[in-house]
PDB file of C-alpha atoms and ligand atoms in Angstrom:
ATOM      1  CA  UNK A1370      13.699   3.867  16.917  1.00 40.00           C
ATOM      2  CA  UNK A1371      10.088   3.600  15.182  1.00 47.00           C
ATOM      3  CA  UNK A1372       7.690   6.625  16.282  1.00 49.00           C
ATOM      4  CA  UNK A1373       4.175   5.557  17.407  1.00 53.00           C
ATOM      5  CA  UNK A1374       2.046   7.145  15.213  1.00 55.00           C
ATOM      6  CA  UNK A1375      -0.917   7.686  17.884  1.00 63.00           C
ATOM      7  CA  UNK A1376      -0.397   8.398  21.085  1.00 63.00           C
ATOM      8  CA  UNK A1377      -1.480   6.996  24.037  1.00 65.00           C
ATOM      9  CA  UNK A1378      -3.983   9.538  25.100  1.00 66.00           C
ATOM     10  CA  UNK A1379      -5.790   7.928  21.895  1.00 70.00           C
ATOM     11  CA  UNK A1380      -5.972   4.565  23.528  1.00 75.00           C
ATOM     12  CA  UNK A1381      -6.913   5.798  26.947  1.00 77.00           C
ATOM     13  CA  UNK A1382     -10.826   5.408  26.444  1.00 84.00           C
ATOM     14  CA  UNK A1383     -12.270   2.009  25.182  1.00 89.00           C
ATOM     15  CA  UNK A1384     -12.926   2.019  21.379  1.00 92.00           C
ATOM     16  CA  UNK A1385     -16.527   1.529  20.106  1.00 94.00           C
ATOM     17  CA  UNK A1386     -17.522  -0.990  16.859  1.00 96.00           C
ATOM     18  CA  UNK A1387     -20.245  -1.112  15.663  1.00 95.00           C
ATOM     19  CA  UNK A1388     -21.346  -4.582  14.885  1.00 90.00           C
ATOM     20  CA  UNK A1389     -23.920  -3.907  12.650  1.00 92.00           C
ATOM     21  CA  UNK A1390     -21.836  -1.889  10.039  1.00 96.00           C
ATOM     22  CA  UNK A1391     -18.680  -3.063  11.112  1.00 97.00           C
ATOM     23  CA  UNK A1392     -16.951   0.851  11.708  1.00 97.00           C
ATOM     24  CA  UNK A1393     -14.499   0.707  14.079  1.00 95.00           C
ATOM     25  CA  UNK A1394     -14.566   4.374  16.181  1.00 92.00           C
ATOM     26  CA  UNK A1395     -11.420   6.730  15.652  1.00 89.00           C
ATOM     27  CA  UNK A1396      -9.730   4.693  12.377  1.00 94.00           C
ATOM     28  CA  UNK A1397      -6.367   5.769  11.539  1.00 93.00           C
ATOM     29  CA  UNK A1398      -6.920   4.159   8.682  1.00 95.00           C
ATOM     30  CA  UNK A1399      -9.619   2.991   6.372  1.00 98.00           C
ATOM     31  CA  UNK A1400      -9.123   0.552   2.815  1.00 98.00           C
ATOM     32  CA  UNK A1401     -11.903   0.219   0.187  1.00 98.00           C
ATOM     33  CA  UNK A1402     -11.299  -2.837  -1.813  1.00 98.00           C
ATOM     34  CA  UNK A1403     -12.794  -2.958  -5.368  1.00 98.00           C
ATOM     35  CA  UNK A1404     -12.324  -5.826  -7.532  1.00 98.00           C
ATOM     36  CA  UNK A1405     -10.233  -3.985 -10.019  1.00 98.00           C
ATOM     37  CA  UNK A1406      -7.887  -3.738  -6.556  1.00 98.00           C
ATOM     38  CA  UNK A1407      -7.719  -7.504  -6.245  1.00 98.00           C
ATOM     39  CA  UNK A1408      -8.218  -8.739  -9.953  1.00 96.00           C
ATOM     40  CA  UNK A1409      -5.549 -11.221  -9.781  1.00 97.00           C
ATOM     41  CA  UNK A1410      -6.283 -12.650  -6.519  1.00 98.00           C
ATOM     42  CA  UNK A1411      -9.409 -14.648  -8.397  1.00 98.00           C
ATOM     43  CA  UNK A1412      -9.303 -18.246 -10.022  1.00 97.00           C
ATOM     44  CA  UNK A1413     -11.195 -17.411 -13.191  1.00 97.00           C
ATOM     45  CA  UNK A1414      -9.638 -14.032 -14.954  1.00 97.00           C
ATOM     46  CA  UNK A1415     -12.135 -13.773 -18.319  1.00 97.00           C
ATOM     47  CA  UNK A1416     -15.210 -13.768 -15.297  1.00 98.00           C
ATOM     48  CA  UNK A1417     -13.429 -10.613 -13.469  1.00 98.00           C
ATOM     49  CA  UNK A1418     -12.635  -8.838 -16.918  1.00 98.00           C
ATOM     50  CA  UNK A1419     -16.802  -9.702 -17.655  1.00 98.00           C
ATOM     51  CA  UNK A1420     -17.635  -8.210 -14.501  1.00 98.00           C
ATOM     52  CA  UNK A1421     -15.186  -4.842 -14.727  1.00 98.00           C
ATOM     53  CA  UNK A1422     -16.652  -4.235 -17.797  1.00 98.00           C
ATOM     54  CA  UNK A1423     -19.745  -3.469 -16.308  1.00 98.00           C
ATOM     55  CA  UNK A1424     -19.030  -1.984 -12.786  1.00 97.00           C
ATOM     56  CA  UNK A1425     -16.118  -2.551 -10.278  1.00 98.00           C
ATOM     57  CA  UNK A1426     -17.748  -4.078  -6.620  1.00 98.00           C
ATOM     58  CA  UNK A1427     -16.804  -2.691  -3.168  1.00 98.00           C
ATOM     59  CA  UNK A1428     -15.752  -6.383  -2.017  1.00 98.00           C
ATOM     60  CA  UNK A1429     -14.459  -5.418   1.390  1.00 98.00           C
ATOM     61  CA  UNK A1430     -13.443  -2.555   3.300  1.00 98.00           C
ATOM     62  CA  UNK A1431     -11.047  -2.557   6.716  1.00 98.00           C
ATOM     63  CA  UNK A1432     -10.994   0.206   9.333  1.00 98.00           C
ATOM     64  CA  UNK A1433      -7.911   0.148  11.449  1.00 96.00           C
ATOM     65  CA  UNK A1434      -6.591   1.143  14.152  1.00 94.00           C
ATOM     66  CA  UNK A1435      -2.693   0.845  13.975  1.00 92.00           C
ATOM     67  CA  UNK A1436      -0.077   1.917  16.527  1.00 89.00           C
ATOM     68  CA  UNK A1437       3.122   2.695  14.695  1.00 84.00           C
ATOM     69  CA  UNK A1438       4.987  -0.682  13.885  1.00 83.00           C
ATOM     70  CA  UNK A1439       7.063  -0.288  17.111  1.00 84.00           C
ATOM     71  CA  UNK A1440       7.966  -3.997  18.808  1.00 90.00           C
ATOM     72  CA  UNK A1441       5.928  -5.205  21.396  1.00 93.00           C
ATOM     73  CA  UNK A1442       2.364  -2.975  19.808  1.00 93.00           C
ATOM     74  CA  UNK A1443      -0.802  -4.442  18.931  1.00 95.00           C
ATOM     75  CA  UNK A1444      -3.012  -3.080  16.173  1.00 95.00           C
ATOM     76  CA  UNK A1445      -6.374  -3.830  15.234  1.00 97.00           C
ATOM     77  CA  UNK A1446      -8.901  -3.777  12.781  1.00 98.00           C
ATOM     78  CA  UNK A1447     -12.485  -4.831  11.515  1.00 98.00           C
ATOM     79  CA  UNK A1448     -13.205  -6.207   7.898  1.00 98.00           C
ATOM     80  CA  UNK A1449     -16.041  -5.923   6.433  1.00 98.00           C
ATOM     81  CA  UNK A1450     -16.632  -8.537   3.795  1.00 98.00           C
ATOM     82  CA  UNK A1451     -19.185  -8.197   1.455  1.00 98.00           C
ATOM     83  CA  UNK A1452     -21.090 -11.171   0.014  1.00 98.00           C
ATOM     84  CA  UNK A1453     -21.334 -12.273  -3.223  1.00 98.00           C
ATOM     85  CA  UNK A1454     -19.189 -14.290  -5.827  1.00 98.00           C
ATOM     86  CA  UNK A1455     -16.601 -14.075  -8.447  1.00 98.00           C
ATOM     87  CA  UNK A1456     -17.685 -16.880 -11.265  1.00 98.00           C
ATOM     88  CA  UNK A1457     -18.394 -19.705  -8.186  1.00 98.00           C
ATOM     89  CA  UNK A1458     -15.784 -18.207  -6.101  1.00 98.00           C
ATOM     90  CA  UNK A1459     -16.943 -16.391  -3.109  1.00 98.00           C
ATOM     91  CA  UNK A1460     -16.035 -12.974  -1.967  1.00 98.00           C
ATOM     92  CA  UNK A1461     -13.009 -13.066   0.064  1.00 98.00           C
ATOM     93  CA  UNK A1462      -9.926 -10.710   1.365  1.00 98.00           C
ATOM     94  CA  UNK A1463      -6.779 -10.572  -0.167  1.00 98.00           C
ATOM     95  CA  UNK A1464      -5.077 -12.875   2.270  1.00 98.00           C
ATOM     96  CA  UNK A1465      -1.168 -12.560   3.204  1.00 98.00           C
ATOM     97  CA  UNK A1466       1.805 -13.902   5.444  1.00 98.00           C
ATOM     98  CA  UNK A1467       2.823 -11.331   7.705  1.00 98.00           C
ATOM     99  CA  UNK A1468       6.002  -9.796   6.312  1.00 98.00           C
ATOM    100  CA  UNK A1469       7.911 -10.505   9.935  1.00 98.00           C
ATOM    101  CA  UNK A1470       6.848 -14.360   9.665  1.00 98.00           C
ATOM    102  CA  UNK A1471       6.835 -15.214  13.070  1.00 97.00           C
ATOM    103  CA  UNK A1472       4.108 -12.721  13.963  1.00 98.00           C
ATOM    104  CA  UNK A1473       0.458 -14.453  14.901  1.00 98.00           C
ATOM    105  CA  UNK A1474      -2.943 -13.207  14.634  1.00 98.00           C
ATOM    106  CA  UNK A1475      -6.146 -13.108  16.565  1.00 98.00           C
ATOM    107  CA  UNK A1476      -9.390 -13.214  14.604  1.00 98.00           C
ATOM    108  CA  UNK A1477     -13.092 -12.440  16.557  1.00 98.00           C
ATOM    109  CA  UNK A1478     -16.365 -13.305  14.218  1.00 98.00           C
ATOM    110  CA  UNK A1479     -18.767 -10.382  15.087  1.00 98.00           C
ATOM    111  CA  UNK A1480     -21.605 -10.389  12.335  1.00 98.00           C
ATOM    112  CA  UNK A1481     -22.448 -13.034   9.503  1.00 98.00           C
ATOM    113  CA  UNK A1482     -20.186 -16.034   8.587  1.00 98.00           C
ATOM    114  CA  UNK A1483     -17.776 -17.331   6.372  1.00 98.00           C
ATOM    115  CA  UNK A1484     -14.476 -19.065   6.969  1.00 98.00           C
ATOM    116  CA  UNK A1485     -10.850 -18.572   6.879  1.00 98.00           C
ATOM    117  CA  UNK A1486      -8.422 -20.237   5.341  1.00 98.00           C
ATOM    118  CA  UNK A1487      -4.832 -20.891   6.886  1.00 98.00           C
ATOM    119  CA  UNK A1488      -2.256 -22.126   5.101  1.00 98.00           C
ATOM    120  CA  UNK A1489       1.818 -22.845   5.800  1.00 98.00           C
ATOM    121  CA  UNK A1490       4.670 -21.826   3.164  1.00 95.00           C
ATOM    122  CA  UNK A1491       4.609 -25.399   1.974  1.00 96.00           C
ATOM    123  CA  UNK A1492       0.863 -24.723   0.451  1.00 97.00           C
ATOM    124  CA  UNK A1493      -0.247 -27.276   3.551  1.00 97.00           C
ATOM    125  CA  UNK A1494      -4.056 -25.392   4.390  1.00 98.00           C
ATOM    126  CA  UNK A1495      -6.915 -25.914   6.578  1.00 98.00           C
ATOM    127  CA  UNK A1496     -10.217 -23.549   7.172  1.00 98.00           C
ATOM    128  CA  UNK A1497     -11.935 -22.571  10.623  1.00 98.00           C
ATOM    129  CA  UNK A1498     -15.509 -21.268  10.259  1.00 98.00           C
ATOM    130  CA  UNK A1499     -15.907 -17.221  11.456  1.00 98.00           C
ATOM    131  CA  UNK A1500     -19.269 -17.054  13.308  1.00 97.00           C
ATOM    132  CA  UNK A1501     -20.149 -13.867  15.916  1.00 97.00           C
ATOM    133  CA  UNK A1502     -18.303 -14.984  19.024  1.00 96.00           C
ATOM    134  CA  UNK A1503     -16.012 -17.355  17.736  1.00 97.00           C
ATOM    135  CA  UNK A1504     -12.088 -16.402  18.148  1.00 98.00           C
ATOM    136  CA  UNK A1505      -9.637 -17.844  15.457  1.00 98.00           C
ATOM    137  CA  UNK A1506      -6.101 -18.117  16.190  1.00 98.00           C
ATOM    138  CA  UNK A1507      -3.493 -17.877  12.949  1.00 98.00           C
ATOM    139  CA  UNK A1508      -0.773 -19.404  14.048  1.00 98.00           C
ATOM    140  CA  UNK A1509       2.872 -17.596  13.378  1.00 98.00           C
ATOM    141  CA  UNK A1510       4.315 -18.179   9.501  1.00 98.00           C
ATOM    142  CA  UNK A1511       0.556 -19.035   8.375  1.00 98.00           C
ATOM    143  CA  UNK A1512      -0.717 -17.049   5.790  1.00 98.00           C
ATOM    144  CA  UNK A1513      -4.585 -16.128   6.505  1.00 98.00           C
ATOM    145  CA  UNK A1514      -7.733 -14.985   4.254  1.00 98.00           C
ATOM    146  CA  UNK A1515     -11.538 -14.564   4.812  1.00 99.00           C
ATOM    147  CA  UNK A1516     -14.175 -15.716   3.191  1.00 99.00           C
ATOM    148  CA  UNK A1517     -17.502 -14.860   2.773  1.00 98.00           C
ATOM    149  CA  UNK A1518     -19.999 -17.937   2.259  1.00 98.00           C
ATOM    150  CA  UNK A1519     -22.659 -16.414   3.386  1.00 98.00           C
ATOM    151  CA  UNK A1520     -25.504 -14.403   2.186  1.00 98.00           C
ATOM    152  CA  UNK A1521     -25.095 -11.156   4.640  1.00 98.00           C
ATOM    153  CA  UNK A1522     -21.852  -9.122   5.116  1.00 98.00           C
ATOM    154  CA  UNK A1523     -19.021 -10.823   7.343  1.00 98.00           C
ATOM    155  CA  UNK A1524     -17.688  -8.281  10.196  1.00 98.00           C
ATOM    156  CA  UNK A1525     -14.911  -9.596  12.161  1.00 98.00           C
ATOM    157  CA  UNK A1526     -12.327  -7.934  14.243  1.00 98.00           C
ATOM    158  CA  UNK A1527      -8.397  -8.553  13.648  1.00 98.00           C
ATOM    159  CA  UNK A1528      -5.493  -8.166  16.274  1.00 98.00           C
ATOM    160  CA  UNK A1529      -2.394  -8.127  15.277  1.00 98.00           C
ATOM    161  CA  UNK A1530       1.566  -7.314  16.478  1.00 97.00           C
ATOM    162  CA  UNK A1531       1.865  -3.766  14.680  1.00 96.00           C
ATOM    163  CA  UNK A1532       5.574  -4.753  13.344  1.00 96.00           C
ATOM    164  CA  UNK A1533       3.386  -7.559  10.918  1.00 97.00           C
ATOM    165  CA  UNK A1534       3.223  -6.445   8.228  1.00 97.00           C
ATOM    166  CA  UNK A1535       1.361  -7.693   5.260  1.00 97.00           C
ATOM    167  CA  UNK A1536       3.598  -9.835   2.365  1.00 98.00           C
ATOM    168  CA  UNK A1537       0.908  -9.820  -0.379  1.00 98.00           C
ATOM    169  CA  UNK A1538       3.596 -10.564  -3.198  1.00 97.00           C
ATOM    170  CA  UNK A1539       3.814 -14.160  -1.864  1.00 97.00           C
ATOM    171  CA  UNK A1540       0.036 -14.875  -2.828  1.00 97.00           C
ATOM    172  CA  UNK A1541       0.194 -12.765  -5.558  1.00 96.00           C
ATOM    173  CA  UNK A1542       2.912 -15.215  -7.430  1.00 95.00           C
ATOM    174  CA  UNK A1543       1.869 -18.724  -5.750  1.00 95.00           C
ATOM    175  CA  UNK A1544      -1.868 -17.983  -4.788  1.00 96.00           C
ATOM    176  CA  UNK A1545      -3.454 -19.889  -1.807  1.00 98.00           C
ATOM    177  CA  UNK A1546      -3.550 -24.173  -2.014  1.00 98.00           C
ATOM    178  CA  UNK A1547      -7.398 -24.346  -1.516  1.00 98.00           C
ATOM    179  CA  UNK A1548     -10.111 -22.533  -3.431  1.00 98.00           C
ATOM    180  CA  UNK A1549     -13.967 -21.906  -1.983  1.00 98.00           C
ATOM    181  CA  UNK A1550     -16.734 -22.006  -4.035  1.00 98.00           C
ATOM    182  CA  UNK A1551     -20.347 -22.399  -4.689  1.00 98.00           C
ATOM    183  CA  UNK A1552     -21.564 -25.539  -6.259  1.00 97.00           C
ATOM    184  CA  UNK A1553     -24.951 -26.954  -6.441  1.00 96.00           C
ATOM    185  CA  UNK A1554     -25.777 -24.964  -3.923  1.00 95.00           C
ATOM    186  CA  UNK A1555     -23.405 -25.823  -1.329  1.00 97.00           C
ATOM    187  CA  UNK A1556     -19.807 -24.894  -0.171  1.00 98.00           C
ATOM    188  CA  UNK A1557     -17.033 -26.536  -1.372  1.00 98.00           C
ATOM    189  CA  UNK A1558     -13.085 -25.979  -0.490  1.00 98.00           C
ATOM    190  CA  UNK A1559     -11.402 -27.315  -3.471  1.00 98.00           C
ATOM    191  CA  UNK A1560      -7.671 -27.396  -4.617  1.00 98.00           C
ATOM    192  CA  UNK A1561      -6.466 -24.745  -6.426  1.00 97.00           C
ATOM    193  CA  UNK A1562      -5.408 -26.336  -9.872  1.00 95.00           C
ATOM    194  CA  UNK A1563      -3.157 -23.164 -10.211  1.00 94.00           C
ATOM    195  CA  UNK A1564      -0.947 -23.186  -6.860  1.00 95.00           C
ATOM    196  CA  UNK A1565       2.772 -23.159  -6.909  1.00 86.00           C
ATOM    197  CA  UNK A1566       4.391 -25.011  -4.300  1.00 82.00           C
ATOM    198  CA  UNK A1567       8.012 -23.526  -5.642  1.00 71.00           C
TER     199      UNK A1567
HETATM  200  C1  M6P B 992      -7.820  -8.080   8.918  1.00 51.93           C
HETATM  201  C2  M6P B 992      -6.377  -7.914   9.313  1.00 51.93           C
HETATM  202  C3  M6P B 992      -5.754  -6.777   8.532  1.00 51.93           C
HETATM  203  C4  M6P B 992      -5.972  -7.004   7.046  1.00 51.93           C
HETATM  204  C5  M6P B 992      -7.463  -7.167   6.728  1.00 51.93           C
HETATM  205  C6  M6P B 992      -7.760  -7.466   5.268  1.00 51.93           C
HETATM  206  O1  M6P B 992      -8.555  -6.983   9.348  1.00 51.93           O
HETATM  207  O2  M6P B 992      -5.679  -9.109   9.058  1.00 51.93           O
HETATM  208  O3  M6P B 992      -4.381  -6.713   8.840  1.00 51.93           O
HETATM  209  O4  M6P B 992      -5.428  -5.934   6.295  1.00 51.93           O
HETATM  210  O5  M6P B 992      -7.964  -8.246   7.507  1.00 51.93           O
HETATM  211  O6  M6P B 992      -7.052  -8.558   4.786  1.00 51.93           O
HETATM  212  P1  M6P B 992      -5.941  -8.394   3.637  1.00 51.93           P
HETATM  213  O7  M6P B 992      -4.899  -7.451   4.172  1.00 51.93           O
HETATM  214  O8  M6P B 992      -5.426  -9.784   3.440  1.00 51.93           O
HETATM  215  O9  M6P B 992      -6.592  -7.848   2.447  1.00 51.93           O
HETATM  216 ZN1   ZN B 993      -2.472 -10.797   9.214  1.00 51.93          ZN
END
């Protein structure tokens, strides 16, 4: 039987973010993303070995609140994205399936924009823009990543079924079908030359 890892005294008083920097009160747990974290999630590899050469960016960082992985639990979290690019390829997250497939998502824009990409195990993708009040739904078996397209940080909040769990290994070895990048001054979601549909 999984243990809760908070209890419910914890939960008892409504949790505070704040929307300008994006910290969710009383974390369980914080990441810090650097690019040396997520080298292999970019298209263009001699551009990320460029840029660690000189320094290693803070890309994003997520404060969570998580609930033990117990059935029937919802966690939570807020991302905050940084902007900037990689080559023409825009700051984004990591991106995964949920390790229990059949687990959805709940997505809530609160500062800055950008977009997220969804996309099914057969590579088949589509994007919905994140704006402040604007809920995304990831449908179950989808695998999900932000992006940030815009020139300020991107804060959203995240809701999840704590029993997820994040299958990174998946991108990792076929990467996402679509691509987002910066060209003559625009957005542009292009295919990813490098996908694996296997
Ligand atoms: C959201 C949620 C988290 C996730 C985070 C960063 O807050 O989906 O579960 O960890 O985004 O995304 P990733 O795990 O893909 O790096
Ligand atoms: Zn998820």
């Amino acid at each position: 039987m999984p243990i809760a890892v908070i209890s419910l005294k914890n939960i008892m008083n409504a949790i505070k973010i704040d929307t300008k920097t994006g910290k969710l009160e009383n974390y369980t747990k914080r990441i810090v993303r650097k690019l040396s974290d997520m080298k292999e999630f970019y298209f263009n590899k001699s551009v990320v070995d460029e840029i660690l050469s000189k320094n290693d960016p803070v890309i994003y960082e997520v404060y969570a609140f998580e609930t033990g992985d117990s059935v029937g639990n919802l966690s939570f979290a807020t991302t905050i994205l940084y902007p900037g690019k990689i080559g023409n390829e825009f700051f984004m997250t990591k991106g995964h399936f949920h390790e229990k497939r059949d687990r959805a998502e709940i997505y809530l824009g609160l500062s800055g924009s950008g977009l997220m990409l969804i996309m099914d195990d057969r590579g088949n993708a589509y994007h919905v823009k994140i704006k402040p009040h604007s809920v995304i739904y990831v449908p179950p078996n989808h695998a999900h990543r932000a992006v940030n397209t815009g020139k300020e940080k991107l804060i959203f909040l995240a809701i999840y079924p704590s029993d997820a769990g994040h299958d990174y290994g998946t991108i990792l070895e076929k990467g996402f079908s679509k691509l987002v990048i910066e060209e003559n001054n625009s957005v542009r979601i292009i295919d990813n030359p490098k996908f694996k549909n296997q």
